[in-house]
mmCIF file of C-alpha atoms and ligand atoms in Angstrom:
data_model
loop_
_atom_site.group_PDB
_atom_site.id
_atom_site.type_symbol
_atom_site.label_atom_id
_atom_site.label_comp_id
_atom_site.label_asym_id
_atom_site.label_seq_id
_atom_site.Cartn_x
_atom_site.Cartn_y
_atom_site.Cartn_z
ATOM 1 C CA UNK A 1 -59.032 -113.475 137.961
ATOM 2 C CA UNK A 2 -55.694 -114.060 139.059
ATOM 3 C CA UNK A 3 -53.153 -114.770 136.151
ATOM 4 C CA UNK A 4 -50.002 -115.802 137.691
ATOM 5 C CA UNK A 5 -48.379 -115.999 141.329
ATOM 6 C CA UNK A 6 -47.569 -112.253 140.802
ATOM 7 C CA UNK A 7 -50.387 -110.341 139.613
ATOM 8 C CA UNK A 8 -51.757 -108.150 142.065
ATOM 9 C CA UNK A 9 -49.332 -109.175 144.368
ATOM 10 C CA UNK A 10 -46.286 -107.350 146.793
ATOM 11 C CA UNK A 11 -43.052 -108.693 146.464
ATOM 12 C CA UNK A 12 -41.669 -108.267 150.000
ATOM 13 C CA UNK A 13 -39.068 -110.709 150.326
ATOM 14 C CA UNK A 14 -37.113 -114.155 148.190
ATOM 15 C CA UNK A 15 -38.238 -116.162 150.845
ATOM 16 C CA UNK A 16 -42.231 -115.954 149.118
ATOM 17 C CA UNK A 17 -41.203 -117.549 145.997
ATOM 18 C CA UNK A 18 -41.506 -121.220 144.695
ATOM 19 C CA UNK A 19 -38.823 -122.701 142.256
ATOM 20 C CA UNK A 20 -42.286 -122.516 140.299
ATOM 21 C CA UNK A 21 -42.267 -118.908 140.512
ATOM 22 C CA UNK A 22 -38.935 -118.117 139.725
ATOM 23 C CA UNK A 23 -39.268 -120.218 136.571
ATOM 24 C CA UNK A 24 -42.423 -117.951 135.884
ATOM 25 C CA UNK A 25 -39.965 -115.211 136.570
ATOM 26 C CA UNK A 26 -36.915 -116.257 133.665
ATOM 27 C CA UNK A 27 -39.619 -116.932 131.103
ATOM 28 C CA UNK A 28 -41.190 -113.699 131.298
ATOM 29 C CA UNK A 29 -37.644 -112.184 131.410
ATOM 30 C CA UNK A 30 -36.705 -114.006 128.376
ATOM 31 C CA UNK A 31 -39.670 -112.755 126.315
ATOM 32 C CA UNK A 32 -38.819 -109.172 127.550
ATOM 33 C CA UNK A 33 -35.228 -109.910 126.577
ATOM 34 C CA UNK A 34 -36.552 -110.661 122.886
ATOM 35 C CA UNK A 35 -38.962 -107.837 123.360
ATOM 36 C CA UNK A 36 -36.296 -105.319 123.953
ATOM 37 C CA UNK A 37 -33.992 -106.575 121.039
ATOM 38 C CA UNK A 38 -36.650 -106.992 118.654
ATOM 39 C CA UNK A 39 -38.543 -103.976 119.168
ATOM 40 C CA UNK A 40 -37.192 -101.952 121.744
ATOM 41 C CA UNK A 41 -40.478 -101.135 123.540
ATOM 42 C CA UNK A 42 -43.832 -102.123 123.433
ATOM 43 C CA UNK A 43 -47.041 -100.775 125.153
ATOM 44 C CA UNK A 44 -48.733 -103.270 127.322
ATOM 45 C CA UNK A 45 -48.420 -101.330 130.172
ATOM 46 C CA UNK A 46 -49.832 -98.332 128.736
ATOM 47 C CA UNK A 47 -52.153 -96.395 131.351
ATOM 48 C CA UNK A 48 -50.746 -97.702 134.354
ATOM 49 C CA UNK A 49 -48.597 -95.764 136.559
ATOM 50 C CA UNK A 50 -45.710 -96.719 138.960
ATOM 51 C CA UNK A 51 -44.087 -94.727 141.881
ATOM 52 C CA UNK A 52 -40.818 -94.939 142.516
ATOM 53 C CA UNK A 53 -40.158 -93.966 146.007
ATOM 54 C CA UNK A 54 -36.656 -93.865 146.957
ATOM 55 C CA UNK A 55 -35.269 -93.096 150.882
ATOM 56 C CA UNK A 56 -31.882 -94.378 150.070
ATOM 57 C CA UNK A 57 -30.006 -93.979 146.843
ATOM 58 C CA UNK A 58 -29.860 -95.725 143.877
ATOM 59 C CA UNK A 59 -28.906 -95.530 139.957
ATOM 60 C CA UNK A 60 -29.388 -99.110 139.239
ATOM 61 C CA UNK A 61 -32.396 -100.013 140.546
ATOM 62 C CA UNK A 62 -34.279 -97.044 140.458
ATOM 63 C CA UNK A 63 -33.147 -96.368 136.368
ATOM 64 C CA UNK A 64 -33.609 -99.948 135.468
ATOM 65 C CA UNK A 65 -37.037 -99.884 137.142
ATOM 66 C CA UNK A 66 -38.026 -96.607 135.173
ATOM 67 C CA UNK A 67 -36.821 -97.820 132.075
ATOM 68 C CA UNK A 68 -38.520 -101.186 132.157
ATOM 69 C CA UNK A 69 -41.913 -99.313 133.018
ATOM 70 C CA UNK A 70 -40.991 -96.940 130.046
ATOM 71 C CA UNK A 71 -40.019 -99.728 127.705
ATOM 72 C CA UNK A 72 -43.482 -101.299 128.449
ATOM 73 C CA UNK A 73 -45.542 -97.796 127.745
ATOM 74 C CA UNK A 74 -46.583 -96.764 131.536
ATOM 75 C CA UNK A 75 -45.868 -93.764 132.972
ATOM 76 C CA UNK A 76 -44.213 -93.443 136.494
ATOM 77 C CA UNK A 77 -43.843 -90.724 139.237
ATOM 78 C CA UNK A 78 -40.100 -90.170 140.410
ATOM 79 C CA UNK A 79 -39.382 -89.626 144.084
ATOM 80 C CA UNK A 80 -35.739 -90.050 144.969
ATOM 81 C CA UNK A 81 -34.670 -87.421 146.263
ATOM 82 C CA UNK A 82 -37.359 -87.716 149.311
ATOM 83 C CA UNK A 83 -35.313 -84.692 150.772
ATOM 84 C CA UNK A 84 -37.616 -82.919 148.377
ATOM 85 C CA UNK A 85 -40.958 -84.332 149.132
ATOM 86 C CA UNK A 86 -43.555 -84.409 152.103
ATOM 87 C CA UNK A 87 -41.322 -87.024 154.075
ATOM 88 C CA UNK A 88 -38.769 -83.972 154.765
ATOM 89 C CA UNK A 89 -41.398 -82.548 156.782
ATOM 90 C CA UNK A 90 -41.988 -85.161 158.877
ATOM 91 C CA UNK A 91 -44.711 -87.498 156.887
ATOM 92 C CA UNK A 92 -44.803 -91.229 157.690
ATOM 93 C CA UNK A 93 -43.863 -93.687 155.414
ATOM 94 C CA UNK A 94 -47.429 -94.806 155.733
ATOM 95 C CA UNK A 95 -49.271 -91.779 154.720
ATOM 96 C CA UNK A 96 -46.231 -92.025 152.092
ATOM 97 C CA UNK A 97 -47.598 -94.827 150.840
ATOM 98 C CA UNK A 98 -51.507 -94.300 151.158
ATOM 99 C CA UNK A 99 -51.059 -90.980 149.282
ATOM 100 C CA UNK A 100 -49.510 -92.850 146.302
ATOM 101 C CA UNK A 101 -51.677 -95.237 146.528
ATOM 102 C CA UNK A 102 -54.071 -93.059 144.789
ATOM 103 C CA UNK A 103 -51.976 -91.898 142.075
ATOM 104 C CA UNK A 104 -50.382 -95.277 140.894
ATOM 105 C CA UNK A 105 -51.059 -99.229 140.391
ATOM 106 C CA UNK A 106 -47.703 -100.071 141.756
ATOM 107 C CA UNK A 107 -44.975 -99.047 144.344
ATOM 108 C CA UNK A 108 -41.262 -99.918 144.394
ATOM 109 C CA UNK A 109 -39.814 -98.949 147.325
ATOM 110 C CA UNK A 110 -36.598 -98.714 149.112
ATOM 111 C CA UNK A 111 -35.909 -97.153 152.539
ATOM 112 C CA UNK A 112 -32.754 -97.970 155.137
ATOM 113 C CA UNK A 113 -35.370 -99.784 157.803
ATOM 114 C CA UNK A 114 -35.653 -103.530 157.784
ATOM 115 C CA UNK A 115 -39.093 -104.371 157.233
ATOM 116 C CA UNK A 116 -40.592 -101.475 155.665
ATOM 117 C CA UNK A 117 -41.760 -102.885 152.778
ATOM 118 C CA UNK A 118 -43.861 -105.143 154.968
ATOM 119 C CA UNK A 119 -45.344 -101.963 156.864
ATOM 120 C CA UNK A 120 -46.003 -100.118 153.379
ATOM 121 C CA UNK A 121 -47.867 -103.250 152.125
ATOM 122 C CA UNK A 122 -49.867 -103.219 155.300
ATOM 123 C CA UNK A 123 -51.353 -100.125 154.945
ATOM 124 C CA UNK A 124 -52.561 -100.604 151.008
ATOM 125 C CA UNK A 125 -54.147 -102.760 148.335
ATOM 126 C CA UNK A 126 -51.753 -101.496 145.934
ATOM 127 C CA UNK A 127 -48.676 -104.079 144.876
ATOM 128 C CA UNK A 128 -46.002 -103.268 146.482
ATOM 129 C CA UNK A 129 -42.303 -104.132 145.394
ATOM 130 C CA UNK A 130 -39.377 -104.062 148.203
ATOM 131 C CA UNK A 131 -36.494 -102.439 146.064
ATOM 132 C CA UNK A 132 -34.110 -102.546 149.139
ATOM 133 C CA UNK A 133 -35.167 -102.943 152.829
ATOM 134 C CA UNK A 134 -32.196 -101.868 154.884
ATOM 135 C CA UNK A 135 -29.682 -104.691 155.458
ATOM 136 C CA UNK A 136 -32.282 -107.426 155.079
ATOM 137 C CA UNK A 137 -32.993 -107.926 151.840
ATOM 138 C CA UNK A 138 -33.146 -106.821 147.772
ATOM 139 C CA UNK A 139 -35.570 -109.513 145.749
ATOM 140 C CA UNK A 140 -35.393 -108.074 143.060
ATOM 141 C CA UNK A 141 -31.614 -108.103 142.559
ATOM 142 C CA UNK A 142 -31.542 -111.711 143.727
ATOM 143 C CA UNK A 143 -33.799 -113.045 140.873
ATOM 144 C CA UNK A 144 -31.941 -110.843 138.061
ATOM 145 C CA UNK A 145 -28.707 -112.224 139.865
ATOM 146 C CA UNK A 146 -29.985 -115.823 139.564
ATOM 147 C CA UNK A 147 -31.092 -115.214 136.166
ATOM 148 C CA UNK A 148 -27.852 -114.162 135.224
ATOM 149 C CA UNK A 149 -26.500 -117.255 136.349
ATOM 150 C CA UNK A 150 -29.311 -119.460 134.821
ATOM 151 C CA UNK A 151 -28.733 -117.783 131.838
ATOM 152 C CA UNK A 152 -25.033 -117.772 131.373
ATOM 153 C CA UNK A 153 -24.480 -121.816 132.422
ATOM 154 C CA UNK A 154 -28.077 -123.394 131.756
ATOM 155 C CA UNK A 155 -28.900 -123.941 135.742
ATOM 156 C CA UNK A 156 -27.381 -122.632 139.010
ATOM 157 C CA UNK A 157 -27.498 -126.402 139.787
ATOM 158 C CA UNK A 158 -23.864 -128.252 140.538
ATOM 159 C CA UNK A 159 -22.415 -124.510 140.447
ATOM 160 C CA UNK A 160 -19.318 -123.360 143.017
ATOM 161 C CA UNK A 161 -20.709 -120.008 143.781
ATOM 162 C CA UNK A 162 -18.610 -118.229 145.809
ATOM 163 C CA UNK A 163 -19.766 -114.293 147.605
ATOM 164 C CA UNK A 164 -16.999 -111.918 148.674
ATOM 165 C CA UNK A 165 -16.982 -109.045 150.988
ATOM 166 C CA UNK A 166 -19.951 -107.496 153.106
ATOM 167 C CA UNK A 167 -21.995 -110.468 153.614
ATOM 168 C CA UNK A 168 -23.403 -108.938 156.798
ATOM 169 C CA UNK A 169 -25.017 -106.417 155.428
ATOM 170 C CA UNK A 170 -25.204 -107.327 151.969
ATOM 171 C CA UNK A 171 -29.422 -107.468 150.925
ATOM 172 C CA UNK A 172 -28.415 -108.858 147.462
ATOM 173 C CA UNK A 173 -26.394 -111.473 149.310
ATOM 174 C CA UNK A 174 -29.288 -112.501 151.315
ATOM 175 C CA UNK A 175 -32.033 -112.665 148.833
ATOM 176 C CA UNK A 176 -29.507 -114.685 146.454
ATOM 177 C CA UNK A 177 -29.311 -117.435 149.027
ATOM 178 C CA UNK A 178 -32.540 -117.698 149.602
ATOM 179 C CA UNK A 179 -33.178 -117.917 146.088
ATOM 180 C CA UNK A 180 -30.399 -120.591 145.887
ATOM 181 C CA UNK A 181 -31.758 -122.905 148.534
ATOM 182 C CA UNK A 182 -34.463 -123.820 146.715
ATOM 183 C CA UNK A 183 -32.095 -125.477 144.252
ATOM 184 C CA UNK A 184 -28.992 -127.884 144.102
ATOM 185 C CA UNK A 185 -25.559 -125.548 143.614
ATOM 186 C CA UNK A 186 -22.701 -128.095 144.141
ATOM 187 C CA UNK A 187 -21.125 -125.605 147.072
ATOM 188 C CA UNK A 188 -21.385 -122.190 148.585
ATOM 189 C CA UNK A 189 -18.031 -120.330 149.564
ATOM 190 C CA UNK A 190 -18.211 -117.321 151.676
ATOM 191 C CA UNK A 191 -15.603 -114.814 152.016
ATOM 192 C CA UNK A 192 -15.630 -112.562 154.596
ATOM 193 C CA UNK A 193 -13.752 -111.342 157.451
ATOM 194 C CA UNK A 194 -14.803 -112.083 160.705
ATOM 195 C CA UNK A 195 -16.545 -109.177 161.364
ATOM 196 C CA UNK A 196 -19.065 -109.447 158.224
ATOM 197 C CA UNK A 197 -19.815 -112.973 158.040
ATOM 198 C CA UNK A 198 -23.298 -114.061 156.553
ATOM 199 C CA UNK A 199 -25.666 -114.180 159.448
ATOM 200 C CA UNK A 200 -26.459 -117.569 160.866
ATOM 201 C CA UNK A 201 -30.320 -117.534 159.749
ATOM 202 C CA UNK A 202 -28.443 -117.882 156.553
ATOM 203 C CA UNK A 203 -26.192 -120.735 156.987
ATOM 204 C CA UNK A 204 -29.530 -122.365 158.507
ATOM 205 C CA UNK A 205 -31.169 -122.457 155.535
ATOM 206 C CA UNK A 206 -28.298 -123.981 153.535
ATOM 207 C CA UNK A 207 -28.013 -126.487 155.924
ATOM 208 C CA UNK A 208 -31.791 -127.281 155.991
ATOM 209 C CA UNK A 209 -31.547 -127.670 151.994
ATOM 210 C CA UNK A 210 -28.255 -129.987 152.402
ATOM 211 C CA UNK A 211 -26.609 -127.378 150.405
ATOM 212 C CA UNK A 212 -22.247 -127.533 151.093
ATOM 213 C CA UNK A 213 -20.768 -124.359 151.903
ATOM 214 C CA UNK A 214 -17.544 -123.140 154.091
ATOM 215 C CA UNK A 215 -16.685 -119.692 155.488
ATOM 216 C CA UNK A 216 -13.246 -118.272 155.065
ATOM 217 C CA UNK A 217 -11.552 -115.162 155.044
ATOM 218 C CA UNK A 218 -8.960 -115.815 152.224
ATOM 219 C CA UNK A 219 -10.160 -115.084 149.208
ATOM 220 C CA UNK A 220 -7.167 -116.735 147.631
ATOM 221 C CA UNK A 221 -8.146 -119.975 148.577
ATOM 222 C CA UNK A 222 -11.354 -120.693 147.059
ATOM 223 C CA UNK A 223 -10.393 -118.860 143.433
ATOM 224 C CA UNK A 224 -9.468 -122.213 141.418
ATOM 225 C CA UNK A 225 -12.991 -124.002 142.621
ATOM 226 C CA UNK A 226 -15.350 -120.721 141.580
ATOM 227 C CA UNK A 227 -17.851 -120.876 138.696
ATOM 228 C CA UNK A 228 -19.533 -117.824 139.933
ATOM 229 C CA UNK A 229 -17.010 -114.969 141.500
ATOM 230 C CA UNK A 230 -20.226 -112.630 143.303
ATOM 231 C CA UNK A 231 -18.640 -109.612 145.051
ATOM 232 C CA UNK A 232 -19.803 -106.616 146.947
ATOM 233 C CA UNK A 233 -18.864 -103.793 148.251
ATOM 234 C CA UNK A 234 -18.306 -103.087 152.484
ATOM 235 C CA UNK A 235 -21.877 -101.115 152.759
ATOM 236 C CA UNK A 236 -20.119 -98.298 155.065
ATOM 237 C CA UNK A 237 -24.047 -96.517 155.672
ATOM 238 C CA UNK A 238 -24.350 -99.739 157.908
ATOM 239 C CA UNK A 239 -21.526 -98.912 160.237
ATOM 240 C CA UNK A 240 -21.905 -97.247 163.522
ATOM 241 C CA UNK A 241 -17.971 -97.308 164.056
ATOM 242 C CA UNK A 242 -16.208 -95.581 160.841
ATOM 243 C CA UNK A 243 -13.380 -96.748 161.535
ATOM 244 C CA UNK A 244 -14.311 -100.594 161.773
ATOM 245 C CA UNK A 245 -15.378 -99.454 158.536
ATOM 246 C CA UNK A 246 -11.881 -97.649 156.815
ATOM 247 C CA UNK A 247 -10.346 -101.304 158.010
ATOM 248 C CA UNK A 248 -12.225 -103.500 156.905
ATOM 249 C CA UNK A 249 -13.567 -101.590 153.106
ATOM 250 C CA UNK A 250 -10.630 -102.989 151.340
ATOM 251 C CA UNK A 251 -9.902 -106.000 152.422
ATOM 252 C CA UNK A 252 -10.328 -108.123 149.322
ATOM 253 C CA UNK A 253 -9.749 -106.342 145.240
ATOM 254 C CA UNK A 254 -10.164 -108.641 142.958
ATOM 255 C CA UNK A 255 -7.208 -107.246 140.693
ATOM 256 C CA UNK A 256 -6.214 -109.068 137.278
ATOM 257 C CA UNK A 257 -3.544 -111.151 139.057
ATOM 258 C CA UNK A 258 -6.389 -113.040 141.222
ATOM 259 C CA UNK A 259 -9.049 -113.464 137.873
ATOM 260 C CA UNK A 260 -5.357 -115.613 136.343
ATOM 261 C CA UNK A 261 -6.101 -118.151 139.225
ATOM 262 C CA UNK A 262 -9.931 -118.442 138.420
ATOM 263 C CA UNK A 263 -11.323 -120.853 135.763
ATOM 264 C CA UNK A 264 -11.313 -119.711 131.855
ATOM 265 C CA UNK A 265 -15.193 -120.544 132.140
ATOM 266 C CA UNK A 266 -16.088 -118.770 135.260
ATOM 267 C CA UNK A 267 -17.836 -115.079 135.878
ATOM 268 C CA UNK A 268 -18.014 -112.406 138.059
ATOM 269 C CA UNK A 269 -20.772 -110.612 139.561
ATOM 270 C CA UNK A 270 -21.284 -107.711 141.863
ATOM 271 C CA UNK A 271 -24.322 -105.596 142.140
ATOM 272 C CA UNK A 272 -22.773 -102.183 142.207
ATOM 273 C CA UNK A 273 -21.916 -99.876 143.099
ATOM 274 C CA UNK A 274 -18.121 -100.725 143.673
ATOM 275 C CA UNK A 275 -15.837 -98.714 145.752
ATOM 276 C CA UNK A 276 -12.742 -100.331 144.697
ATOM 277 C CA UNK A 277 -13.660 -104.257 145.289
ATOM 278 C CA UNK A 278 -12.936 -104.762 141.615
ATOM 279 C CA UNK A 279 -9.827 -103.357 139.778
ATOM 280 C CA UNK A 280 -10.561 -101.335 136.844
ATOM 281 C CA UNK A 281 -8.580 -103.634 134.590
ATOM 282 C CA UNK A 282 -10.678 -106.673 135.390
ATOM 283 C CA UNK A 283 -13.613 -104.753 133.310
ATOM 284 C CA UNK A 284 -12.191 -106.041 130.058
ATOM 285 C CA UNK A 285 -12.105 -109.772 130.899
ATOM 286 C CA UNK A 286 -14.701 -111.619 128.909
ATOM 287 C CA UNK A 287 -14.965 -113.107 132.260
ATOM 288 C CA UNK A 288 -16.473 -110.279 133.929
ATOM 289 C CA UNK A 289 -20.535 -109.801 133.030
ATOM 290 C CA UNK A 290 -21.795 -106.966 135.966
ATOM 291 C CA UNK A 291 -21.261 -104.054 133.494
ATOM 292 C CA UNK A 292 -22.858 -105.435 131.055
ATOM 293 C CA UNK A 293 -24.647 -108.577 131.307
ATOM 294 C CA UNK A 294 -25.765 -108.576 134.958
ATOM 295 C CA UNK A 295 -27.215 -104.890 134.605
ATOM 296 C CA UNK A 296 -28.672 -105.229 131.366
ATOM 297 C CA UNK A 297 -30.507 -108.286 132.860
ATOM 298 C CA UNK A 298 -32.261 -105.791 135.606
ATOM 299 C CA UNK A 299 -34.102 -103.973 133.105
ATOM 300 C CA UNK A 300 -35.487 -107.407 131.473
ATOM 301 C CA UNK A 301 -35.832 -109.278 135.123
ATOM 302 C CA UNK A 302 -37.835 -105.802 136.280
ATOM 303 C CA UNK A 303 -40.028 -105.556 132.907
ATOM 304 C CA UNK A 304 -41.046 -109.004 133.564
ATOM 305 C CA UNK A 305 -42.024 -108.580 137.454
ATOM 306 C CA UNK A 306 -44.215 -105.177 136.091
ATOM 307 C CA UNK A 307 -45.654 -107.231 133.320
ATOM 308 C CA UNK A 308 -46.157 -110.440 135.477
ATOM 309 C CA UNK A 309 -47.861 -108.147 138.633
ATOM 310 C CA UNK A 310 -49.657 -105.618 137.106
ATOM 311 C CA UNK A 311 -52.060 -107.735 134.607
ATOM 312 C CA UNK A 312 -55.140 -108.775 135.017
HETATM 313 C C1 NCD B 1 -27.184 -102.927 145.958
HETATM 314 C C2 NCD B 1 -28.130 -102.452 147.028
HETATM 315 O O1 NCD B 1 -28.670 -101.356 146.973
HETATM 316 O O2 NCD B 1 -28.335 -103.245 147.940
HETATM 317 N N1 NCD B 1 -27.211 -102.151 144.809
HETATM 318 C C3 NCD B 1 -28.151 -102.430 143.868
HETATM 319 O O3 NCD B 1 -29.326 -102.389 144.114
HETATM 320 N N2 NCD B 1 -27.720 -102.776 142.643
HETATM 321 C C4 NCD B 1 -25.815 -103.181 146.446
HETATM 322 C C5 NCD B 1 -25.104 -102.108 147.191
HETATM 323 O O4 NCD B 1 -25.605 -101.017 147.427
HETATM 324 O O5 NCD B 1 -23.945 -102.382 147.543
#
């Protein structure tokens, strides 16, 4: 019998969960949190097996997903380097997929094409967990992202959240707002230039949830008002035109003159990896949570999701 929303389930996109679910979601993560500092490990997951299967890179997601399987005693096949596997001689993602199927009782998966996570659950019974899907979307970031925020202030309700930089091609952008239109933050900023502004599908479902939000392309402007600084880097991999790319990668750095005209009680966010977004001296600020905080969060928000979908 079915124990929760998640168990046995995929996880293919933020647009599947209920407020319901994502409150399912911090709980878990908070016992995992406790787990972890009480015990370190512990072996409920002991037995089960989970593939990681990896067509783009990663460090974050890929280690924080192996170390949350490890911290709750399963075992896991690596495949990140896919150069080094079957797929470099041609095999489908399918067959991919149906051939771990027998090996493992869960796949995370991330590959550059929008939508593959959908085709890989197709094809098997075996829960599958979209790690990154091209573009399009990154669940999994989005609900340790919105736990981070939960966490830090209580509720991302009556928050000024403002996202900076890629926000065409940013997945974690996209889950987050999905994620955040099911609540009540007090505005939305977007910073972007013109070429990378949030797709309209987007703004569509913040206006649908009466949710306030403006676009801009000044970061400057919308500092003072933030409670939640997210940035992210320009995803050059998504460029067909490099050097659309080389002028538009640095376009905002958030240096440690810009965090003295945000408030004392906001924080910034960024998924990683940076490629210069974030000045090296803004690391220090108490302000600033995604080297610690934010990442550490991943491994409890991922322990949770393998806890919540794989019992029984
Ligand atoms: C992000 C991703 O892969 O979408 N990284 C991550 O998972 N933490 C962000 C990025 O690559 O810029």
């Amino acid at each position: 019998m079915k124990q929760n929303n998640f168990s046995g389930c995929d996880i293919l996109a933020s647009s599947q969960f209920t407020c319901d679910d994502i409150e399912t979601v911090i709980a878990k993560t908070r016992e995992m949190k406790d787990l972890v500092t009480a015990r370190g490990a512990s072996d409920e997951l002991h037995g089960k097996i989970m593939t990681a299967l990896f067509y783009e890179p990663s460090s974050r997601t890929f280690g924080s997903f192996v170390a949350a399987m490890q911290r709750l005693g399963g075992g896991f096949i690596p495949l990140q380097g896919v150069v080094y596997s079957s797929v470099a001689k041609g095999e489908t993602l399918e067959d991919t997929i149906r051939t771990f199927s027998n090996y493992s009782d869960i796949i995370v998966l991330r590959n550059p094409e929008v939508g593959a996570a959908e085709r890989a659950a197709k094809v098997t019974g075996v829960p599958i967990i979209n790690a990154g899907d091209g573009n399009h979307e990154h669940p999994t970031q989005s609900l340790l992202d919105f736990f981070t925020i939960t966490d830090h202030f209580g509720s991302v309700n009556d928050k000024t959240i403002t996202m900076v930089g890629d926000l065409l091609n940013g997945r974690t952008i996209h889950s987050l707002i999905t994620l955040l239109s099911l609540y009540k933050p007090k505005r939305i900023q977007f910073v972007a230039p013109t070429e990378l502004r949030i797709p309209s599908e987007y703004i569509l479902s913040l206006k649908e949830s009466g949710i306030e939000f403006v676009e801009t392309d000044v970061l400057d402007d919308v500092l003072a008002d933030t409670e939640v600084l997210y940035m992210t880097r320009v995803q050059k991999e998504r460029f067909g035109d490099l050097a659309m790319y080389e002028k538009l990668k640095t376009k905002y750095i958030l240096t440690h003159e810009l965090m003295g005209k945000l408030s004392p009680k906001a924080i910034v966010m960024h998924p990683f990896p940076r490629v210069g977004e974030i000045a090296l001296d803004v690391d220090n600020d108490a302000r600033s949570l995604y080297l610690t905080e934010q990442m550490k969060n991943g491994m409890y928000v991922r322990m949770a999701l393998l806890s919540l979908m794989l019992s029984e």
